[in-house]
Short mmCIF file of C-alpha atoms in Angstrom, two decimals:
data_model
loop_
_atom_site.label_atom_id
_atom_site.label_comp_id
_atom_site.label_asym_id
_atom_site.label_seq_id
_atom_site.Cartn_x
_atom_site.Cartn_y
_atom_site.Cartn_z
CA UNK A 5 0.00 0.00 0.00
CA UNK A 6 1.20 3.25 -0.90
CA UNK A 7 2.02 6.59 1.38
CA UNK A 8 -1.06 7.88 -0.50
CA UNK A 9 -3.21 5.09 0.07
CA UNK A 10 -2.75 4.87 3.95
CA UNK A 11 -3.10 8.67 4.66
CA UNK A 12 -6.47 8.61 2.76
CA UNK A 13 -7.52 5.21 4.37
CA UNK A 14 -6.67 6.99 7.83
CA UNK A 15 -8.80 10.19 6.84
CA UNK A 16 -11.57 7.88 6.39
CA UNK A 17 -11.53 7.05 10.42
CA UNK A 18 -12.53 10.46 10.62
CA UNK A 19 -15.83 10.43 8.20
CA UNK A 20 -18.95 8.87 8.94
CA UNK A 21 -22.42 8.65 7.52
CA UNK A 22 -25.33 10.50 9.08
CA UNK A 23 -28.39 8.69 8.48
CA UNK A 24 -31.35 10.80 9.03
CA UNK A 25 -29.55 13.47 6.90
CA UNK A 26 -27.61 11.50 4.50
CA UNK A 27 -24.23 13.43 4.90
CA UNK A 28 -21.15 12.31 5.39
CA UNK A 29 -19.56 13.39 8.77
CA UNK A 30 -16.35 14.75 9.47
CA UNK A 31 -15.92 13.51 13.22
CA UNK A 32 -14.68 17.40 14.06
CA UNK A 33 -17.41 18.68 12.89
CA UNK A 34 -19.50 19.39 15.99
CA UNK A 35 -18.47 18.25 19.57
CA UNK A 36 -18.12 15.21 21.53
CA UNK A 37 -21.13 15.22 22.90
CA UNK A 38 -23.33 15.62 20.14
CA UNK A 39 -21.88 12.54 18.18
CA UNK A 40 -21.88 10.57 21.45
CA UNK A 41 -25.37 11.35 21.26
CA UNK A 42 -26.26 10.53 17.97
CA UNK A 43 -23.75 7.79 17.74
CA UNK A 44 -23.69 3.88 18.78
CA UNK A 45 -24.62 4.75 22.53
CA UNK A 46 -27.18 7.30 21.49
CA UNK A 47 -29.81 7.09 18.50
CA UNK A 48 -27.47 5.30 16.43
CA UNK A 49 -27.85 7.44 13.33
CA UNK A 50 -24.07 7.67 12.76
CA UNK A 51 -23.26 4.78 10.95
CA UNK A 52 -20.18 3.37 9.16
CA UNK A 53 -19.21 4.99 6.17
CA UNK A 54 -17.22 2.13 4.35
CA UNK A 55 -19.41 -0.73 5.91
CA UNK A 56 -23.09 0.92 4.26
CA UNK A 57 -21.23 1.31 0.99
CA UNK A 58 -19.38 -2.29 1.58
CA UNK A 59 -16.26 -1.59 1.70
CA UNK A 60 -13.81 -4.67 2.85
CA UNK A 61 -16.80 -6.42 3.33
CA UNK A 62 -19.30 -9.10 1.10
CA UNK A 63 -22.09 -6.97 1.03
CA UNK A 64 -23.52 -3.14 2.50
CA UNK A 65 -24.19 -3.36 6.39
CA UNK A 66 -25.51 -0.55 8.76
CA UNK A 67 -22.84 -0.47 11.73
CA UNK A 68 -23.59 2.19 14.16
CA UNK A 69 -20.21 3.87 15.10
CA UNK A 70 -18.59 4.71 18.32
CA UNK A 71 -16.53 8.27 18.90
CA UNK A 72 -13.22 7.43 20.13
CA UNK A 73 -10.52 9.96 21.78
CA UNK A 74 -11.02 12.88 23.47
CA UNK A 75 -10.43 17.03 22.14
CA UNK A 76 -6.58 17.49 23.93
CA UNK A 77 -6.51 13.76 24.58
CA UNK A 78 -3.36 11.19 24.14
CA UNK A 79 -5.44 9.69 21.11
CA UNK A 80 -7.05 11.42 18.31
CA UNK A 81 -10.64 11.97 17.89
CA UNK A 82 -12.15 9.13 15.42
CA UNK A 83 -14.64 6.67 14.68
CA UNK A 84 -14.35 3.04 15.81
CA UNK A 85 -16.74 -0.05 15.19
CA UNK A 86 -18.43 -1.53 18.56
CA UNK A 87 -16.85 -4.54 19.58
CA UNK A 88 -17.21 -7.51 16.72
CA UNK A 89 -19.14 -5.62 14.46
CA UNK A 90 -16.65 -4.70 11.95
CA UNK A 91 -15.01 -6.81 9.24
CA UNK A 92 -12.41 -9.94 9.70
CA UNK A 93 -9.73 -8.23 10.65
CA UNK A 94 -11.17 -4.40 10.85
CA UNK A 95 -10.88 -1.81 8.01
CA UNK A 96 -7.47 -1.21 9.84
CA UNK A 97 -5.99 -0.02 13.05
CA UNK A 98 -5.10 3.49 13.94
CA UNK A 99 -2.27 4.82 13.21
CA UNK A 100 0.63 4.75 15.75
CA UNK A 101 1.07 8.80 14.73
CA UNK A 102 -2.26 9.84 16.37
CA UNK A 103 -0.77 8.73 20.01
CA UNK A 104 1.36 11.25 21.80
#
């Protein structure tokens, strides 16, 4: 995999999609709160953005997301599947970068 391909596959921990709207979600976009809210513990309306379009996977799923790392926190803010709901093996794992 290229330098290319893993920065944009890293980006993409960042994006989600935002069901009753239909947008894609950057994850710094609004607050912790509000996507903690309206995420996986919450109403569930942000969803995985590579899993609904079936990415790494056989076919589309709907996987509710959770929001990982806290604003000024050792790990970066980002999306992350609930435990064993994502594909064999995850999309991937974050990237050693985003720790302090």
């Amino acid at each position: 995999m290229t330098e290319s391909e893993t920065m944009r596959r890293h980006e993409a921990l960042l994006l989600a999609h935002e069901t009753d709207t239909g947008r894609i979600v950057r994850i710094t976009d609004q607050p912790p709160d509000y996507w903690i809210a309206r995420a996986y513990g919450g109403t569930r309306q942000i969803i995985c953005l590579l899993c609904a379009h079936g990415y790494d996977i056989s076919e589309p799923q709907t996987v509710p997301l959770i929001h990982k790392g806290r604003i000024g926190g050792r790990m970066r803010r980002h999306w992350a599947h609930p435990a064993s709901t994502g594909p064999e093996g995850g999309h991937w794992s974050c990237p050693l970068s985003w720790c302090n």
